[in-house]
Coordinates of C-alpha atoms and ligand atoms in Angstrom, one line a residue:
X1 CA -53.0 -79.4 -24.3
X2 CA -50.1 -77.1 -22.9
X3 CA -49.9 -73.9 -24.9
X4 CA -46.4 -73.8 -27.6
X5 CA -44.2 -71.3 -27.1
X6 CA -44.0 -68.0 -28.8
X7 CA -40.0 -67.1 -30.7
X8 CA -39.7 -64.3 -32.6
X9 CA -36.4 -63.4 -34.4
X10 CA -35.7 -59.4 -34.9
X11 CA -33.0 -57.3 -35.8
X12 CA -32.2 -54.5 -38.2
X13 CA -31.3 -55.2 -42.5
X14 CA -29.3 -57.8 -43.3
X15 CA -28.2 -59.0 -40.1
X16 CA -29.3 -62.8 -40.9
X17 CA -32.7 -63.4 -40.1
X18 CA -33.8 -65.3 -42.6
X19 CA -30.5 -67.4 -42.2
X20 CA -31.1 -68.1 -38.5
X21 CA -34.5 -68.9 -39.1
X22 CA -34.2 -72.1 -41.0
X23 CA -31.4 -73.2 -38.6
X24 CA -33.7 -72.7 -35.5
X25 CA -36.6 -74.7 -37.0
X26 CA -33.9 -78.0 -37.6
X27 CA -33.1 -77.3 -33.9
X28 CA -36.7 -77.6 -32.7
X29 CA -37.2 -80.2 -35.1
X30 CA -34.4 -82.0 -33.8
X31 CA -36.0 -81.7 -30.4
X32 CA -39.2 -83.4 -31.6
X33 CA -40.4 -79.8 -31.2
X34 CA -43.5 -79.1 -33.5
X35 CA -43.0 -75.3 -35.1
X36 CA -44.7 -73.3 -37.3
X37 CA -42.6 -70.7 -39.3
X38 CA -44.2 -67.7 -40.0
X39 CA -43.2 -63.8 -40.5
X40 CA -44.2 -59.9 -40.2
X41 CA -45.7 -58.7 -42.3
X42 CA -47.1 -61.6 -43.6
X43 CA -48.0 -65.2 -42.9
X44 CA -51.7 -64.9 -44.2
X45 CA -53.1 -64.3 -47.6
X46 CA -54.2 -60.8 -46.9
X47 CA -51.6 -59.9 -44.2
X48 CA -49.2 -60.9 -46.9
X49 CA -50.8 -58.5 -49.6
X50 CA -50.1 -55.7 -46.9
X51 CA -46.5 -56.8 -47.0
X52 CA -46.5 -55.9 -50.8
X53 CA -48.3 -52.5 -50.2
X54 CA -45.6 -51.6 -47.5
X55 CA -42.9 -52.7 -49.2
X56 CA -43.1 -51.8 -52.5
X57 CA -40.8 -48.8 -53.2
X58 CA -43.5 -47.5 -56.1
X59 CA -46.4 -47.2 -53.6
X60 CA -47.4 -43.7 -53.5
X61 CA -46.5 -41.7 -50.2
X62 CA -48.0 -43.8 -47.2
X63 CA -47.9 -41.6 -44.2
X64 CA -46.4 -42.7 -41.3
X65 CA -49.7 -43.0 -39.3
X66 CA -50.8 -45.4 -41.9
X67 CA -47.7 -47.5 -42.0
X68 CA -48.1 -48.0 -38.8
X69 CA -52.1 -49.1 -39.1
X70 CA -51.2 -51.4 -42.0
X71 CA -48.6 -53.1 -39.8
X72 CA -50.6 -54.0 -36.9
X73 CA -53.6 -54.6 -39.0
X74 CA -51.8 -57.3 -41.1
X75 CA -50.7 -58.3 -37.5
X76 CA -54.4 -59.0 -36.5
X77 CA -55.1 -61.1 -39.1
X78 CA -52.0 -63.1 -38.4
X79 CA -52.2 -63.4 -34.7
X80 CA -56.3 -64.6 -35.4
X81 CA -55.8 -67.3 -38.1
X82 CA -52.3 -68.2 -37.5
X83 CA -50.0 -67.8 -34.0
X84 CA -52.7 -68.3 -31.9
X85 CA -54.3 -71.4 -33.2
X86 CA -51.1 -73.0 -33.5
X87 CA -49.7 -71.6 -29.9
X88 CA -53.4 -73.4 -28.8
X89 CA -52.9 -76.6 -30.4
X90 CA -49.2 -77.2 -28.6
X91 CA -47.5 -75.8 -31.8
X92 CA -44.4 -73.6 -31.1
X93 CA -44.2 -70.5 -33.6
X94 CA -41.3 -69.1 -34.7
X95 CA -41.8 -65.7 -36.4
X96 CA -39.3 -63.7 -38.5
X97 CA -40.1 -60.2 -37.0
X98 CA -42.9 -59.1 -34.5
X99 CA -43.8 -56.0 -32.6
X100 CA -40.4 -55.1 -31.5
X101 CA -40.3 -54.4 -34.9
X102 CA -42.7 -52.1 -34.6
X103 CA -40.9 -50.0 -31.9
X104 CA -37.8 -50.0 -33.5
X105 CA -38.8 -48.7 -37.5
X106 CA -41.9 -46.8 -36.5
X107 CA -40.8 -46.0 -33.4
X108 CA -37.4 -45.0 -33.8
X109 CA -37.1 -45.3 -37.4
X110 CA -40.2 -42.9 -38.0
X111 CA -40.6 -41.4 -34.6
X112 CA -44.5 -42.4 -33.8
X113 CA -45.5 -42.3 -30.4
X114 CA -44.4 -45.2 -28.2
X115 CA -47.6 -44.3 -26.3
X116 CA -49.5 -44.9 -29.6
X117 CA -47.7 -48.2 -30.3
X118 CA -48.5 -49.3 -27.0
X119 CA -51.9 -49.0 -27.5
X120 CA -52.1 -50.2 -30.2
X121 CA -50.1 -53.3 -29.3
X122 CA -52.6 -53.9 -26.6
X123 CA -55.8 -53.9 -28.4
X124 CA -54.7 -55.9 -31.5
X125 CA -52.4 -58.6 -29.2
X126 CA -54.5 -58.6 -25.5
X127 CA -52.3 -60.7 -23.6
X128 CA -50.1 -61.9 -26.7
X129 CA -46.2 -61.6 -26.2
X130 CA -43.5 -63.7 -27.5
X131 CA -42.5 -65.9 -24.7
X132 CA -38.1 -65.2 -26.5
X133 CA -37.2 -62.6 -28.8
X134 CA -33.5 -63.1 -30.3
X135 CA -32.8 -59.6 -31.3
X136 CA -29.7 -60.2 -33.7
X137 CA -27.9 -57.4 -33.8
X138 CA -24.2 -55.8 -35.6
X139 CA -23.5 -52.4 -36.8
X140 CA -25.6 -51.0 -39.4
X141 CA -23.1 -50.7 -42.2
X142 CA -22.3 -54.7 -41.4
X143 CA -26.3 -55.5 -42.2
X144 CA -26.1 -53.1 -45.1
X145 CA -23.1 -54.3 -46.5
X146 CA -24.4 -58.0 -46.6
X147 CA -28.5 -57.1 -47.5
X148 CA -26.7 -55.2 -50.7
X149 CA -25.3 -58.4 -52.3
X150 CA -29.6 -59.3 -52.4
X151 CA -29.7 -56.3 -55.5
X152 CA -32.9 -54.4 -55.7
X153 CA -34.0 -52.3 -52.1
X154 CA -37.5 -52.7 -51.0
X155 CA -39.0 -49.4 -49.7
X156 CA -37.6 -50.0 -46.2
X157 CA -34.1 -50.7 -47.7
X158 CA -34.4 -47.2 -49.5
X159 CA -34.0 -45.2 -46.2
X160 CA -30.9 -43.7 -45.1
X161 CA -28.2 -44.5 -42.7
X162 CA -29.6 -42.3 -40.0
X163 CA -33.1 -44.0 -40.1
X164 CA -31.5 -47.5 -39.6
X165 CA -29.2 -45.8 -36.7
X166 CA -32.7 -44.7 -35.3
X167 CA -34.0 -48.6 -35.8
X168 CA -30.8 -50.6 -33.9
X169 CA -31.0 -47.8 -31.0
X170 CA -34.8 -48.5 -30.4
X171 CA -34.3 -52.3 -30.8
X172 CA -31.9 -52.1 -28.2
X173 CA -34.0 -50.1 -26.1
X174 CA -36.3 -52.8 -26.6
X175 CA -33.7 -55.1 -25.5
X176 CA -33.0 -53.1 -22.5
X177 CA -36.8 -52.4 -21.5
X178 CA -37.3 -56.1 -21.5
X179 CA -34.5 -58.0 -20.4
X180 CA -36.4 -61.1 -19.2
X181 CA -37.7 -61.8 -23.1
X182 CA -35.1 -60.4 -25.0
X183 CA -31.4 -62.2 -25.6
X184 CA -29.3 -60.0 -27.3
X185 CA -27.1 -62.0 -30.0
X186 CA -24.3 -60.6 -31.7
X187 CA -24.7 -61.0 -35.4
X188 CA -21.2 -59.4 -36.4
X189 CA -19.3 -62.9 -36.1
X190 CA -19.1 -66.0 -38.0
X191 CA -22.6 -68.0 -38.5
X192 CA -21.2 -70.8 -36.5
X193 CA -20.6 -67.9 -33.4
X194 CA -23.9 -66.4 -33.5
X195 CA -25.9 -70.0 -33.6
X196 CA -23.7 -71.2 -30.7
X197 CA -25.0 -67.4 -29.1
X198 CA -28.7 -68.4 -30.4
X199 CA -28.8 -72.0 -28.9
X200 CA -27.3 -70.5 -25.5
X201 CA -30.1 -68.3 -25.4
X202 CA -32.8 -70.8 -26.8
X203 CA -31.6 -73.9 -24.4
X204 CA -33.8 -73.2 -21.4
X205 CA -36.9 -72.7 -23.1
X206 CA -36.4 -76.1 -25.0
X207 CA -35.3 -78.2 -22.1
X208 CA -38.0 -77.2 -20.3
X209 CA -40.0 -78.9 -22.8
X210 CA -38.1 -81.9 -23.3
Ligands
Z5A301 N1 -41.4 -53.7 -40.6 C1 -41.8 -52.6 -40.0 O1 -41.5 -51.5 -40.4 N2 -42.6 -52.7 -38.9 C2 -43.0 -53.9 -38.4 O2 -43.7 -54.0 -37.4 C3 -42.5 -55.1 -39.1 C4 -41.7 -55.0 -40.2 C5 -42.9 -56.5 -38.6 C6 -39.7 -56.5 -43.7 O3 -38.5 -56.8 -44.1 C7 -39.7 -55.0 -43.5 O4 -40.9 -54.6 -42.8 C8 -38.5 -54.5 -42.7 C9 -39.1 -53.7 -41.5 C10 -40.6 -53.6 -41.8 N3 -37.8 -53.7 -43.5 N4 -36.6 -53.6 -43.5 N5 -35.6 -53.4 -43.8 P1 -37.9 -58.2 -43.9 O5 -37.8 -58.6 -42.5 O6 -38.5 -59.2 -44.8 O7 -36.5 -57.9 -44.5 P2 -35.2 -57.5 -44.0 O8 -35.0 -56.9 -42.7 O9 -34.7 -56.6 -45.1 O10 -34.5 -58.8 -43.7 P3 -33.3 -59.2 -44.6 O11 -32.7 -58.1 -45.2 O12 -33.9 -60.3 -45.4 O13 -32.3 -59.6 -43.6 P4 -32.0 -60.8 -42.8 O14 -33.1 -61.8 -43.0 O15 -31.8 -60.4 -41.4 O16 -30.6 -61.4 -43.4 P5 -30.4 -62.7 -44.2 O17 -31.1 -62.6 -45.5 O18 -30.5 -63.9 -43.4 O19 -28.8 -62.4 -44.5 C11 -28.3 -61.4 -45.4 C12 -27.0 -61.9 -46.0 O20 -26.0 -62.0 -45.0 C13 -27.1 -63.3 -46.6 O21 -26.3 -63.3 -47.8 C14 -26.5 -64.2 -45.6 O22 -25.9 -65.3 -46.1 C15 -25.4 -63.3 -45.0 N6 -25.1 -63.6 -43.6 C16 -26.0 -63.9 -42.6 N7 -25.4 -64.1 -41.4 C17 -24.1 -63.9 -41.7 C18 -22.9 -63.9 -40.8 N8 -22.9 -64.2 -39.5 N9 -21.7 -63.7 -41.4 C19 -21.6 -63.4 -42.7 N10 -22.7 -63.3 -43.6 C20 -23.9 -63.6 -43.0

């Protein structure tokens, strides 16, 4: 069985996702491409009870060491019961947010060691790395501007202009670092614009397949 390929989608608040998400999955699908839709944190029962923990904006103080545990430890549970049995059965998986994310809030947003998340990464993943990350990214008042219209902020949403500076910096870091994985898609233009930008990047992947 030849292993299915590993997409994850990133990019700071607002800057479409969730949008893009739905319109890769009807481009795989339109390739005959079997994907499983997942997200971080999430995508299992328990990984997605850690979402609500780290989310919700009336948790008491969670310290930034233990943000960053809960994250990669709802990541475990994912990677074990989800990615990697589909990615073994031929399955592509396509997950809203990964470890990028990771490098770019509790990295950059919250300034934990990169030597940390490193560590970290390799001990809960092994070998594990998305084989494309589409980091979507536009100016942080553009994300802001168009998560707002959603109402009520999550205890991510809460933080302040600078912290999200912090996050698109480190996820273009990220970008830079890894060049070879990441594609870089401008978010601040008309949908149509950025899924011309996210087929461009995804077309070699998927004709390699075909
Ligand atoms: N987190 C972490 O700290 N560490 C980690 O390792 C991981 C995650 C994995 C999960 O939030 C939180 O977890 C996240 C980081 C943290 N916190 N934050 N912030 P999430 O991923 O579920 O939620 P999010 O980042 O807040 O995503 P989002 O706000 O849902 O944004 P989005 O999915 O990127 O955007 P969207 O919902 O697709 O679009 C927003 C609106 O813009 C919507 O009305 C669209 O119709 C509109 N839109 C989209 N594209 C366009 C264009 N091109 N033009 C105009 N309007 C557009």
């Amino acid at each position: 069985m030849i292993r299915g390929k590993f997409i994850t989608l990133e990019g700071g608040e607002g800057v479409g996702k969730t949008t893009n998400l739905t319109f890769i999955k009807d481009y795989l699908a339109h390739h005959n491409i079997p994907v499983v839709v997942t997200r971080e944190p999430g995508g299992t029962a328990l990984a997605e009870k850690i979402r609500l923990l780290l989310l919700d904006p009336h948790s008491e103080t969670i310290s930034e060491q233990a943000e960053l545990l809960l994250v990669f430890a709802a990541r475990s549970q994912h990677i074990k019961h989800v990615i990697e049995p589909a990615l073994s059965q031929g399955k592509w998986v396509l997950c809203d947010r990964f470890t990028d994310a990771t490098y770019a809030y509790q990295g950059g947003g919250r300034n934990m060691r990169i030597s940390t998340i490193e560590h970290l990464e390799n001990l809960v993943q092994g070998s594990l790395r998305p084989d494309l990350t589409l980091l979507l990214d536009a100016p942080v008042e553009v994300g802001m501007r168009r998560a707002k219209k959603r109402g009520a902020f999550d205890r991510f949403e809460a933080e302040t202009i600078s912290f999200f500076e912090h996050v698109r910096r480190a996820y273009l870091l990220q970008a830079e670092l890894n060049p070879q994985r990441i594609k870089l898609i401008r978010a601040n233009q008309p949908l149509t614009d950025v899924q011309r930008e996210i087929i461009d990047a995804m077309r070699f992947l998927v004709r390699n397949q075909c």
